[in-house]
Short mmCIF file of C-alpha atoms in Angstrom, two decimals:
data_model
loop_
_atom_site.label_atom_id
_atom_site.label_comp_id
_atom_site.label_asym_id
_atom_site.label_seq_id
_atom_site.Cartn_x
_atom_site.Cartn_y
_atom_site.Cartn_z
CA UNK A 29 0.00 0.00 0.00
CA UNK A 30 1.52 3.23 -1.13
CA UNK A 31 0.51 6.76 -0.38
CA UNK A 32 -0.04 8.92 -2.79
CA UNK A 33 -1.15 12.01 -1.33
CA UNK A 34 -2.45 13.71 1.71
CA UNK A 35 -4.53 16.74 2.79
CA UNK A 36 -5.90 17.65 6.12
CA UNK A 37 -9.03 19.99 7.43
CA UNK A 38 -11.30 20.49 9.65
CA UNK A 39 -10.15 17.87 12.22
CA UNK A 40 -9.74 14.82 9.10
CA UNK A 41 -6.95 13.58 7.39
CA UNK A 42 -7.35 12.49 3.93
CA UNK A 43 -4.89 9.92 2.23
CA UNK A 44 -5.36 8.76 -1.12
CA UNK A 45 -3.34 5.21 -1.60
CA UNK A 46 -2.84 2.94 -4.10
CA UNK A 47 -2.00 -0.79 -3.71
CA UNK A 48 -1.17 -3.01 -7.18
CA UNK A 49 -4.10 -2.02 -9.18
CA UNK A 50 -6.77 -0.72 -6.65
CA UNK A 51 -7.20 3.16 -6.20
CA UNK A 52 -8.63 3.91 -2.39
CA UNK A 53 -9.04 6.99 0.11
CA UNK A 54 -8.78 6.49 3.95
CA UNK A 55 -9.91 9.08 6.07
CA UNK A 56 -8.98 9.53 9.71
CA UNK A 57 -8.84 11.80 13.09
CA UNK A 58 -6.06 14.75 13.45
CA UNK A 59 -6.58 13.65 16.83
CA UNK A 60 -5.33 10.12 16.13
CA UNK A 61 -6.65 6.23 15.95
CA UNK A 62 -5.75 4.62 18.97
CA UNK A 63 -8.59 1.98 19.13
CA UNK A 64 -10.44 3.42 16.74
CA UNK A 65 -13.13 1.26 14.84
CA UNK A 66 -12.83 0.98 10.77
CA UNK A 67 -15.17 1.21 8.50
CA UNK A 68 -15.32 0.30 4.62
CA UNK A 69 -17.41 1.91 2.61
CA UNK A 70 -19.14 0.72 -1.04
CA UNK A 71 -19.89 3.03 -3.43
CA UNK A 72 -23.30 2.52 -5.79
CA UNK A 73 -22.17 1.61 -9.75
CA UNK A 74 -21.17 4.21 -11.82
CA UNK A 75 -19.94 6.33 -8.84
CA UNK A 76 -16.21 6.31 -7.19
CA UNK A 77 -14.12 6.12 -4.03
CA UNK A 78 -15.29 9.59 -3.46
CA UNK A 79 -18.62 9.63 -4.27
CA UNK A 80 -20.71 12.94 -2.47
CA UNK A 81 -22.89 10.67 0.10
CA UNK A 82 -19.99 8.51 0.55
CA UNK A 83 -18.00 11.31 1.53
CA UNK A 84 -20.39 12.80 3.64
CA UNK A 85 -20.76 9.63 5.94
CA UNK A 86 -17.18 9.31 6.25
CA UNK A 87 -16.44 12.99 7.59
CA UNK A 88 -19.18 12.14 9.97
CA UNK A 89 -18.24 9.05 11.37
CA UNK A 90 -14.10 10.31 11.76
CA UNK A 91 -15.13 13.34 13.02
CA UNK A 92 -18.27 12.40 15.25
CA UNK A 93 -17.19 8.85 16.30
CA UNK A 94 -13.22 8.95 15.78
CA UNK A 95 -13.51 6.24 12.78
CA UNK A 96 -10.89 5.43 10.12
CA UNK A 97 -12.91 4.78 7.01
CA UNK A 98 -11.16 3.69 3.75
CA UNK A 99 -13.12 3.60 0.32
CA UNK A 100 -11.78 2.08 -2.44
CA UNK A 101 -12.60 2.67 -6.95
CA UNK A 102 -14.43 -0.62 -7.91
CA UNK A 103 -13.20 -2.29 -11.28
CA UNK A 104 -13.74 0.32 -13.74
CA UNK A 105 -14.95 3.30 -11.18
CA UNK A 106 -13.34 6.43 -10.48
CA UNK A 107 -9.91 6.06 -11.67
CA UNK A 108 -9.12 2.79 -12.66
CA UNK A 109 -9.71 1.57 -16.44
CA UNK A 110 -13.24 0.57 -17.53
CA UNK A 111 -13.17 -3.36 -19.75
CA UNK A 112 -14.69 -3.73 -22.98
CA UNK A 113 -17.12 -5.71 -20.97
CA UNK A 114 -18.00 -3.11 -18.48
CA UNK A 115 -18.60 -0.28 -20.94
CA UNK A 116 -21.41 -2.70 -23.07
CA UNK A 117 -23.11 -3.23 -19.62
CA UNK A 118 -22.77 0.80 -19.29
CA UNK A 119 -23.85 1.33 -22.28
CA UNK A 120 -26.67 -1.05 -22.66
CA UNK A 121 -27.70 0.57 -18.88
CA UNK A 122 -27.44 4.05 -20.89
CA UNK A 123 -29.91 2.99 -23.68
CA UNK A 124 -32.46 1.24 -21.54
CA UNK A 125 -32.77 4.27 -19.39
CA UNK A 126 -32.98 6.80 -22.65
CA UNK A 127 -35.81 4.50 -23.81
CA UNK A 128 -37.47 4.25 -20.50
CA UNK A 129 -36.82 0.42 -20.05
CA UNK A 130 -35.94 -0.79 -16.76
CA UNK A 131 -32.53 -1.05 -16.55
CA UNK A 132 -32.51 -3.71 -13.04
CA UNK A 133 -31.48 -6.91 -15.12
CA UNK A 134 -28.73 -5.41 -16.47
CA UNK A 135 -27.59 -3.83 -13.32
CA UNK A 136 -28.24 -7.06 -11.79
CA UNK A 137 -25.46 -8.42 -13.92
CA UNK A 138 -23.09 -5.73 -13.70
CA UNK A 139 -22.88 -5.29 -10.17
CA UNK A 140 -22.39 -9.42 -9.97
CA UNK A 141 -19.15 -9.03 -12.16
CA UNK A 142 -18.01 -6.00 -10.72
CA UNK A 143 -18.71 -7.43 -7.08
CA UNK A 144 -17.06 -10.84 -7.97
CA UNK A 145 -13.65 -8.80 -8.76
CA UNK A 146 -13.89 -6.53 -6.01
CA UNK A 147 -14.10 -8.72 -2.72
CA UNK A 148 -10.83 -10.14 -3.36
CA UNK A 149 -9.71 -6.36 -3.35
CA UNK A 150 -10.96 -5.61 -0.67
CA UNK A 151 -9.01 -8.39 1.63
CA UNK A 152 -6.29 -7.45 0.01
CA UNK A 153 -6.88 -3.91 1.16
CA UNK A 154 -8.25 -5.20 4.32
CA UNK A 155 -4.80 -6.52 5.32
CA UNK A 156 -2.78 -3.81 4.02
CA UNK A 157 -5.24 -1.39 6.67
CA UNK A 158 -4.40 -3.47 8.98
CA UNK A 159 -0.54 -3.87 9.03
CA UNK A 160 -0.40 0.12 8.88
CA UNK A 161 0.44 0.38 12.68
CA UNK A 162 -1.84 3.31 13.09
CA UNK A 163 -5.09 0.60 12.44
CA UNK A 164 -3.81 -2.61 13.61
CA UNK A 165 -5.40 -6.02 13.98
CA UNK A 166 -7.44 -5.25 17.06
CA UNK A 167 -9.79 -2.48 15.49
CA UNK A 168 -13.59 -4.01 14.81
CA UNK A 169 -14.50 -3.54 11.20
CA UNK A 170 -17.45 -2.77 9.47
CA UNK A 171 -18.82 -2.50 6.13
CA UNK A 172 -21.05 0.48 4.54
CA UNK A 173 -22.44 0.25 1.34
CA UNK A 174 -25.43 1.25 -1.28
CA UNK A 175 -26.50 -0.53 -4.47
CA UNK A 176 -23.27 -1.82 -6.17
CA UNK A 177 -21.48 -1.69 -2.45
CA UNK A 178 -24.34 -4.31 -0.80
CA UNK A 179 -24.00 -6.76 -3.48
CA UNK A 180 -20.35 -6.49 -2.44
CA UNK A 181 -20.63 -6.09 1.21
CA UNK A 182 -22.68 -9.20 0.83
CA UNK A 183 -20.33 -11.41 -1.05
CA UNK A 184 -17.35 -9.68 1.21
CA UNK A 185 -18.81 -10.81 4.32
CA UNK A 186 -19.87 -14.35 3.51
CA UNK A 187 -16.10 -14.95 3.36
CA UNK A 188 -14.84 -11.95 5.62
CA UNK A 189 -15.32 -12.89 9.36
CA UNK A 190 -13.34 -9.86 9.99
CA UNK A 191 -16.61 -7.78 9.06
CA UNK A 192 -18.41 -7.26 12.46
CA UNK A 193 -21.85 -5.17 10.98
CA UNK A 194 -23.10 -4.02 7.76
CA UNK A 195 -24.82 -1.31 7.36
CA UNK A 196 -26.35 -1.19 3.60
CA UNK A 197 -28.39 1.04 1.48
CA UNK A 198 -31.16 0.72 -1.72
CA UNK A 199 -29.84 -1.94 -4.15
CA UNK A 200 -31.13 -3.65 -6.78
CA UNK A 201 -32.36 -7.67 -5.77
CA UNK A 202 -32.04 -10.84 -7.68
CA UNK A 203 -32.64 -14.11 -6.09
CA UNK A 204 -28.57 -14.77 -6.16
CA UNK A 205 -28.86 -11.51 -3.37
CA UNK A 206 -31.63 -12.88 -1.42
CA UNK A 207 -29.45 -16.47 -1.12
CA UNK A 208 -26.80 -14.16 0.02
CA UNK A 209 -28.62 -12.22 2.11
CA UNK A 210 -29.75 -15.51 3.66
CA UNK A 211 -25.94 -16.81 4.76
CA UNK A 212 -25.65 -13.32 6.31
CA UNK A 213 -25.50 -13.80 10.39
CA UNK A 214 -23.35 -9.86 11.53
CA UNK A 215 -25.99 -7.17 12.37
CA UNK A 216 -27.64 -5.67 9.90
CA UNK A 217 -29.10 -2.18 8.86
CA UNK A 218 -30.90 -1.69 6.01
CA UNK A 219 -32.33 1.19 3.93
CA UNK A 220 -34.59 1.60 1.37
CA UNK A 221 -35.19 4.78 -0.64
CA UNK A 222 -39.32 4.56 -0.14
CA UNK A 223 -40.24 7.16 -3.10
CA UNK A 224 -37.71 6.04 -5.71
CA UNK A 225 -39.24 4.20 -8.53
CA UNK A 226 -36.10 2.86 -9.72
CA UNK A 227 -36.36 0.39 -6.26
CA UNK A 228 -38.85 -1.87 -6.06
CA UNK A 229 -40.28 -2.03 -2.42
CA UNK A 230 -41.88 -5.32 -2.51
CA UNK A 231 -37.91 -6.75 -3.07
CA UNK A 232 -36.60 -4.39 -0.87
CA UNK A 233 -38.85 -5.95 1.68
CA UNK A 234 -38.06 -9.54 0.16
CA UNK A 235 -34.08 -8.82 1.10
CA UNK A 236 -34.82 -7.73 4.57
CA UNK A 237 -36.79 -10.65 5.43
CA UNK A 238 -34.02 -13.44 3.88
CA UNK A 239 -31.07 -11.57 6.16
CA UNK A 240 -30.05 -14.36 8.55
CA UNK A 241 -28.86 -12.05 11.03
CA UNK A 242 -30.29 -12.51 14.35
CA UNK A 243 -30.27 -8.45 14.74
CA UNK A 244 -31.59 -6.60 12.05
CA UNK A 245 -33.20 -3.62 11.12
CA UNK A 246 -35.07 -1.89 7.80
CA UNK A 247 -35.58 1.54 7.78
CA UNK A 248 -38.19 2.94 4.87
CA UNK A 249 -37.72 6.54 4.53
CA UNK A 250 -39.41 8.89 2.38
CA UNK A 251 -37.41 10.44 -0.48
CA UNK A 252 -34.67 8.66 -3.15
CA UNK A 253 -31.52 7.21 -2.76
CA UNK A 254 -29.47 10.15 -2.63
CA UNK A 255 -29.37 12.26 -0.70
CA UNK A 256 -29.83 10.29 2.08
CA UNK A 257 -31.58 12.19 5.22
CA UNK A 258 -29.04 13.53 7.33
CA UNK A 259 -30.75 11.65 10.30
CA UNK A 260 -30.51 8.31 8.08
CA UNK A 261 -27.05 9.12 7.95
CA UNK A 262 -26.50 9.83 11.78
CA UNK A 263 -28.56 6.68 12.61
CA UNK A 264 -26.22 4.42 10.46
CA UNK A 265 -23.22 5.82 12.31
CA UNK A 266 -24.78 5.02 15.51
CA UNK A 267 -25.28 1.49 14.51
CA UNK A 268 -21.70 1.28 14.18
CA UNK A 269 -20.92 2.63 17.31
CA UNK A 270 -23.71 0.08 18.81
CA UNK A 271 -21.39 -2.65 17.43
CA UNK A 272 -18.28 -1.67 16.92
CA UNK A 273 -17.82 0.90 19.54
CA UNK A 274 -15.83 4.67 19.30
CA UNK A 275 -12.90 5.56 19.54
CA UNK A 276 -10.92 6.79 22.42
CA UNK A 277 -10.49 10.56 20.82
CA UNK A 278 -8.73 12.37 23.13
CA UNK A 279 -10.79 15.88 22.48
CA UNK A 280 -8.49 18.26 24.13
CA UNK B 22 -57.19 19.33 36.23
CA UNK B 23 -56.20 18.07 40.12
CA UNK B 24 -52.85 16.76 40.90
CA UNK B 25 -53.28 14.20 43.55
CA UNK B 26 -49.77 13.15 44.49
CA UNK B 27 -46.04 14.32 43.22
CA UNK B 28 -43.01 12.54 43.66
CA UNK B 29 -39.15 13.43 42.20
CA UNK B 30 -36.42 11.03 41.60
CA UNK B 31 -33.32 11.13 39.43
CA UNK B 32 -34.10 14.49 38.18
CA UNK B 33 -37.67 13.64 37.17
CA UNK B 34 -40.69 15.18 38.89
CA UNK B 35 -43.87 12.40 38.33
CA UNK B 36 -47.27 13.93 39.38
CA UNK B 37 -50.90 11.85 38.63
CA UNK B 38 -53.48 13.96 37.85
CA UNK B 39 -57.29 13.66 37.37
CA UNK B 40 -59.62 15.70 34.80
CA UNK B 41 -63.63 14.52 35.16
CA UNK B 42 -63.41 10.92 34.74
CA UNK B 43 -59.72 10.71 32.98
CA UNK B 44 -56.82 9.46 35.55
CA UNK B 45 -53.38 10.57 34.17
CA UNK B 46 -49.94 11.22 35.04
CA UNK B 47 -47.31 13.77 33.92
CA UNK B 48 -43.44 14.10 33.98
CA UNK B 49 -41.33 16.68 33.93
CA UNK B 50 -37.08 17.93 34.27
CA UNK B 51 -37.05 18.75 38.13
CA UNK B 52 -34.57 21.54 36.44
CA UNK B 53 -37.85 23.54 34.87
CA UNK B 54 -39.59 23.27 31.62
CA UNK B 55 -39.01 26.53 29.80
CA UNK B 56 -39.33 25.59 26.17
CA UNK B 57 -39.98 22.19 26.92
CA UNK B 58 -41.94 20.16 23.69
CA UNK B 59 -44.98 18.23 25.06
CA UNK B 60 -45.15 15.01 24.48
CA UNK B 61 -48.44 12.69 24.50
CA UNK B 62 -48.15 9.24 25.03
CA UNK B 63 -50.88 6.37 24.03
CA UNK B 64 -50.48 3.41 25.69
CA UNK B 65 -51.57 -0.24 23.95
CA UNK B 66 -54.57 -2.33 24.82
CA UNK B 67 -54.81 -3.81 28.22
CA UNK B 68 -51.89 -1.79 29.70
CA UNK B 69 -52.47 1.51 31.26
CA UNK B 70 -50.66 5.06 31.62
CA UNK B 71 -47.63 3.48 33.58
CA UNK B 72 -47.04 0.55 30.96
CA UNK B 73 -43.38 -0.12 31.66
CA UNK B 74 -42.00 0.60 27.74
CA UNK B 75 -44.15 3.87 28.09
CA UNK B 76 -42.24 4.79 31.43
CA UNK B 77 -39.21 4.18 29.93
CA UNK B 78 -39.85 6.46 26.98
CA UNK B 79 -41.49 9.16 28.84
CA UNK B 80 -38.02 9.26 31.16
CA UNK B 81 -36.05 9.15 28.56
CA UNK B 82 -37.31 12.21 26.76
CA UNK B 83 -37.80 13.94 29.77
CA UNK B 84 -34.18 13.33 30.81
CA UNK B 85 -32.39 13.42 27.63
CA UNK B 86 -34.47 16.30 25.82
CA UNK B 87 -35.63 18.20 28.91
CA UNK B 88 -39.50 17.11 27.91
CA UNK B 89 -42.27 17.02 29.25
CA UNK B 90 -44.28 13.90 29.31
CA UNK B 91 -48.59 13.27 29.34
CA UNK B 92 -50.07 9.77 29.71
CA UNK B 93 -53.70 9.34 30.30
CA UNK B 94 -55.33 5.99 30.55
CA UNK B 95 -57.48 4.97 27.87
CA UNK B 96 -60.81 4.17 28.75
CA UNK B 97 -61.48 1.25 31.25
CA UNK B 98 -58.05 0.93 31.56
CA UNK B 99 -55.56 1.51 34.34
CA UNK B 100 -57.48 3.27 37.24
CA UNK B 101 -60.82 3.29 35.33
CA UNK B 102 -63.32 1.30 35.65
CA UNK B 103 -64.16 -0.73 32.15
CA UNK B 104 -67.57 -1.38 31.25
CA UNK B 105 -69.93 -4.29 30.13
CA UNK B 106 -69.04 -4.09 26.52
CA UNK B 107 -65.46 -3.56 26.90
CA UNK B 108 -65.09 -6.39 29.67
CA UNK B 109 -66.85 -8.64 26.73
CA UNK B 110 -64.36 -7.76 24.62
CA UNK B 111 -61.25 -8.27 26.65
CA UNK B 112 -62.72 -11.66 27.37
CA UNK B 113 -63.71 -12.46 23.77
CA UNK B 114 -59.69 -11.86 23.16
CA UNK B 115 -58.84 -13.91 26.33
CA UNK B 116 -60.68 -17.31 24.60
CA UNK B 117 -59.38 -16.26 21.73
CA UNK B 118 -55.67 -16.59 22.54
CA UNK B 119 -56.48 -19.77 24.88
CA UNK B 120 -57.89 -21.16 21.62
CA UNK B 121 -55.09 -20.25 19.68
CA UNK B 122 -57.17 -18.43 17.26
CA UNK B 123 -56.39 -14.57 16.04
CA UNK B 124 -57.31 -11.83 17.89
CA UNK B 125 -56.72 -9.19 15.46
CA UNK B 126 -60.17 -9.21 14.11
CA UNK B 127 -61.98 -8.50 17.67
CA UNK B 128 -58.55 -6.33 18.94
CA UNK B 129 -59.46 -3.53 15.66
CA UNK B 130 -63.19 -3.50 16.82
CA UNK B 131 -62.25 -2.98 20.74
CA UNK B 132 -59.38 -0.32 19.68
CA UNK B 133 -61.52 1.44 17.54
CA UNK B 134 -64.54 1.66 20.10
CA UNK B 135 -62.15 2.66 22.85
CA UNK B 136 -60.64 4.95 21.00
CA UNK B 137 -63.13 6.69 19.91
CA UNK B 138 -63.85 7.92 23.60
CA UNK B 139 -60.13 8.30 24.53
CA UNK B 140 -60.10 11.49 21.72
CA UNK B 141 -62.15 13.81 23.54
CA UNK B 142 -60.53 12.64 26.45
CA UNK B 143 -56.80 13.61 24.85
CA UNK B 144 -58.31 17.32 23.26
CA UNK B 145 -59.81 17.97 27.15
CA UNK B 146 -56.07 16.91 28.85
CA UNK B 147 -54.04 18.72 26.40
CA UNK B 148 -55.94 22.23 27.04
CA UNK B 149 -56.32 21.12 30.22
CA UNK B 150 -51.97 21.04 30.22
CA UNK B 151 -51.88 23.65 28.05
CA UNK B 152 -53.54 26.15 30.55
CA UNK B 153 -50.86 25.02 33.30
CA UNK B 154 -48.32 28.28 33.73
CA UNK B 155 -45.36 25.37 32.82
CA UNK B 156 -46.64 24.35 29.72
CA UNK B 157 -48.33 26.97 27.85
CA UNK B 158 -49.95 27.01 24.54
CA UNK B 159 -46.42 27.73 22.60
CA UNK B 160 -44.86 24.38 23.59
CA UNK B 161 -44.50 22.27 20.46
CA UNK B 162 -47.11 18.63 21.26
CA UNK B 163 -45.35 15.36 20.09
CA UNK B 164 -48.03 12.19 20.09
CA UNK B 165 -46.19 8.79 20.53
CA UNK B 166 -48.28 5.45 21.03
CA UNK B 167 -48.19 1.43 20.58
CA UNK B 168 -51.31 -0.31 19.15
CA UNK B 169 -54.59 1.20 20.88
CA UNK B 170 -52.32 4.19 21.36
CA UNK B 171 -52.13 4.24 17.01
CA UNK B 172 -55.26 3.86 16.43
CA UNK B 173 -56.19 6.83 19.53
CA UNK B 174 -53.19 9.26 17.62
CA UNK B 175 -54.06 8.43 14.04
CA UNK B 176 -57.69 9.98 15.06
CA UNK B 177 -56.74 12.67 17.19
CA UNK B 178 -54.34 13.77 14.77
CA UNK B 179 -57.18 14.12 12.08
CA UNK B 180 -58.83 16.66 14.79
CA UNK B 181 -56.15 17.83 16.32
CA UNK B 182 -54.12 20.75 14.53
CA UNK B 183 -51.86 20.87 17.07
CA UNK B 184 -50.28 17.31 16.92
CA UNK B 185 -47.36 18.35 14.86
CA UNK B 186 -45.20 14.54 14.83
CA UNK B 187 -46.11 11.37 15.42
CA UNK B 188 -44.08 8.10 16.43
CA UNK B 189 -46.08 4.85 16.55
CA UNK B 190 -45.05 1.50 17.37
CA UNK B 191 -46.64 -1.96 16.37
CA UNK B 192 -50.47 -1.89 15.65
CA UNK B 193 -53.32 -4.33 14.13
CA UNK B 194 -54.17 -2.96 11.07
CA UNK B 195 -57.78 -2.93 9.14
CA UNK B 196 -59.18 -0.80 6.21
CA UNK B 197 -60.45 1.69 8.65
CA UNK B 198 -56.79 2.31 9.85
CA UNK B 199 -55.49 2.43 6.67
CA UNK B 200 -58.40 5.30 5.91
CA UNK B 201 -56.91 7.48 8.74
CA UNK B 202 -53.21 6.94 7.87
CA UNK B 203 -53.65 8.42 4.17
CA UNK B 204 -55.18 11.61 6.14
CA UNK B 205 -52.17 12.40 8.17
CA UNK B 206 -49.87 14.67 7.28
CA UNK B 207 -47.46 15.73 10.05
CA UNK B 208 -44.43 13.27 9.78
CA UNK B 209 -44.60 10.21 11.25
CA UNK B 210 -41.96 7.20 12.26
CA UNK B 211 -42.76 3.58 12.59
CA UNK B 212 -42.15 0.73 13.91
CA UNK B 213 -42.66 -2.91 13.21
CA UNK B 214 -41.63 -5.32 15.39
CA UNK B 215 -40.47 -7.57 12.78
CA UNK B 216 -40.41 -11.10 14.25
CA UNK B 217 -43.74 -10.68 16.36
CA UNK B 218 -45.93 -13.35 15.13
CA UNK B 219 -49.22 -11.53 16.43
CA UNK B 220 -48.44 -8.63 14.04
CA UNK B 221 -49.04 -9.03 10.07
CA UNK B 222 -45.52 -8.08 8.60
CA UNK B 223 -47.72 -6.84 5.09
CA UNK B 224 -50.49 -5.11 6.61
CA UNK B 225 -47.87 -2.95 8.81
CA UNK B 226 -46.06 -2.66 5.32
CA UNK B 227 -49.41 -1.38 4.23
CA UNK B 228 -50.16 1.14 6.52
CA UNK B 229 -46.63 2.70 6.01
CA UNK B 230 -47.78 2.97 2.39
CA UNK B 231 -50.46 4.49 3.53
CA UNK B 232 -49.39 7.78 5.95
CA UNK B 233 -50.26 10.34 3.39
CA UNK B 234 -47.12 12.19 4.72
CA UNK B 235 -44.60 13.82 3.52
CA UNK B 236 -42.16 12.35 5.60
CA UNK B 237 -42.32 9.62 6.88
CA UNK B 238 -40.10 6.42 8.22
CA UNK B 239 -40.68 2.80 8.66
CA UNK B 240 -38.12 1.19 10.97
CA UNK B 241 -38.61 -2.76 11.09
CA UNK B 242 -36.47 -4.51 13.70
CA UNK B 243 -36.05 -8.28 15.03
CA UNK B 244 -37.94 -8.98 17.57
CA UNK B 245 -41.27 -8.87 19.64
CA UNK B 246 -43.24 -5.63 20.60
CA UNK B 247 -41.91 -5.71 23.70
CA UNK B 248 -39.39 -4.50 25.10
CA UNK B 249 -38.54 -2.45 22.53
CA UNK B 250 -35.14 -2.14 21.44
CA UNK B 251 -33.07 0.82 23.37
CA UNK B 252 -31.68 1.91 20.24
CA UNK B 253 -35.28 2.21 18.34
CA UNK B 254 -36.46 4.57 21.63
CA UNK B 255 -33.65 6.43 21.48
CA UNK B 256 -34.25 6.72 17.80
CA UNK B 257 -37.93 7.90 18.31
CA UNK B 258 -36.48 10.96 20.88
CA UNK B 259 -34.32 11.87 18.36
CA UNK B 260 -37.54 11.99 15.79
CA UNK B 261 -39.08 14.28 18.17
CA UNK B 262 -36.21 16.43 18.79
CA UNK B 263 -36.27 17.07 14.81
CA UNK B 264 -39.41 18.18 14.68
CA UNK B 265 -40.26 20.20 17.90
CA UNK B 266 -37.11 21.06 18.78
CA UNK B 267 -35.33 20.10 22.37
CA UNK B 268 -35.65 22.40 25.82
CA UNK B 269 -33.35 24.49 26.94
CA UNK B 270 -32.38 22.78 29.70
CA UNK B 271 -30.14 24.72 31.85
CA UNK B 272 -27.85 21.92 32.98
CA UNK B 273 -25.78 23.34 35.00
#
């Protein structure tokens, strides 16, 4: 894991970092990370490491809850190179949305490649984190993620038992993500964008119900999938803290 | 209105009160209530003003937000005596459960008839508070209830103009429910307890479809009705702190 840059403001220190092919941000306290909790965070499809809403849930849970929170560019997001592959399935999303045809099946698809390449990325990244001495082994790790980052979050933690909680946003469902959903047994938080037509509710309800996890919780809120309420926002940073704890900022 | 007893612990005053026939109780910040939001609580069936999750969510607000608190009990409930018709009714559901058959369809009829007399009885305590020198007409009312205490808020907020939020818990739902919800129009949160066989995961899907507000949020979580998660009534403060606002407390 390389550094490539870093900034700092307003209490948050931003590091971009590459390591082999996968570009990632990690963002963490001025104040330090001794025992702090850390979090990784999925961006949707077509988005990037530093999507807006990802962004904004980071800043809030270094700054609120003393997190380290590392995002990372899927396969062909943000800066890495896009397959011939990946740009038909963006394309033939393109086209279907132009002629008002509903683009879930080929999401559906997409997302399964993209999410197939990326878990291994993310242990890979996983273990870097955690031989930087300012992480460690010891810090409790969750997972944050909306539509292209739950079917990941899902596949990462079915073979991740370092993932503690999830906490996941809209996405689109297939019956490959309800199995999944099904093997899932960390606690589980789980949004759906009520008013956005592009989700189906009736699925959105379907995934809920198959999570195996003994604690788990759906929130409906009115509105789309982005932005995402402030409150929505603040509540999934207090499920982290629930199970993962906070860290020992020293405020002073 | 006639206080008939007052008692303080842990920075709580608790005083019961009568009004005519209605037998309530009221808590308030021993530290004053200047600016304090009122909040109304609704118990369910069968319990009573002092219904032990009710308690804990009237302390909670009361010490965490500096509210103050109103429980009344419904109708032959609590410290009232219940008459002919509703003693039929409790024992109708009484065989009913013994027999292992549903109560839901006999549970809508009693709510509905008890509720019906518990509005008045809501509009008479709440000018009846509001004409108390500590309350005032300016304080911003909150209505939170389980089951009887939905189907009691959804009609008194269809009367009531100054109901500005609602948070309701669990609730057995029929088309006349369902009727109310689409009229209300202040925001509203929630809950389903998700795993509690007694309530109808769809028809509590339903009715969340159904609040004709503009925002609203659904918050499903595992388990029964009771006791309800700490997190999910700390959530439901926090609701009520968004919309009418938080005391100032002086804490010192």
């Amino acid at each position: 894991m390389q550094f490539t840059s870093e900034t700092s403001s307003n209490g948050v220190v931003e590091r971009s970092f590459t390591l082999d092919e996968i570009t990632g941000v990690l963002w963490s306290p001025t104040s330090g990370t001794v025992g702090a909790p850390l979090l990784l965070s999925g961006h949707s499809g077509g988005m990037h490491k530093k999507a807006p809403g990802l962004v904004a849930g980071a800043l809030h849970s270094v700054t609120t809850d003393g997190y380290t929170v590392a995002a990372i560019d899927a396969p062909g997001h943000g800066d890495r190179p896009r397959n011939l592959q990946d740009q038909q399935w963006v394309e033939a999303i393109r086209q279907a949305r132009t002629a008002g045809e509903p683009i879930a099946p080929i999401v559906v698809d997409y997302s399964r490649s993209v999410a197939v390449r990326a878990v291994p990325e993310w242990r890979a990244t996983l273990d870097a984190l955690q031989a930087l001495p300012e992480i460690g082994v010891d810090a409790p790790v969750g997972y944050g993620g909306v539509s292209l980052g739950v079917v990941t979050g899902l596949m990462l933690a079915a073979v991740e038992p370092r993932i503690a909680a999830v906490s996941f946003g809209g996405v689109f469902v297939d019956d490959a993500l309800i199995e999944a959903a099904g093997r899932l047994t960390v606690p589980v938080e789980y949004r759906i964008p009520w008013d956005d037509e592009e989700y189906d509710r009736a699925s959105g309800i379907a995934l809920f119900s198959a999570f195996g996890s003994k604690e788990k919780s759906l929130h409906a809120y009115s509105g789309r999938h982005y932005p995402v309420p402030e409150y929505e926002r603040d509540s999934s940073a207090r499920f982290f803290t629930r199970h993962l704890g906070r860290a020992a900022v020293d405020s002073d």
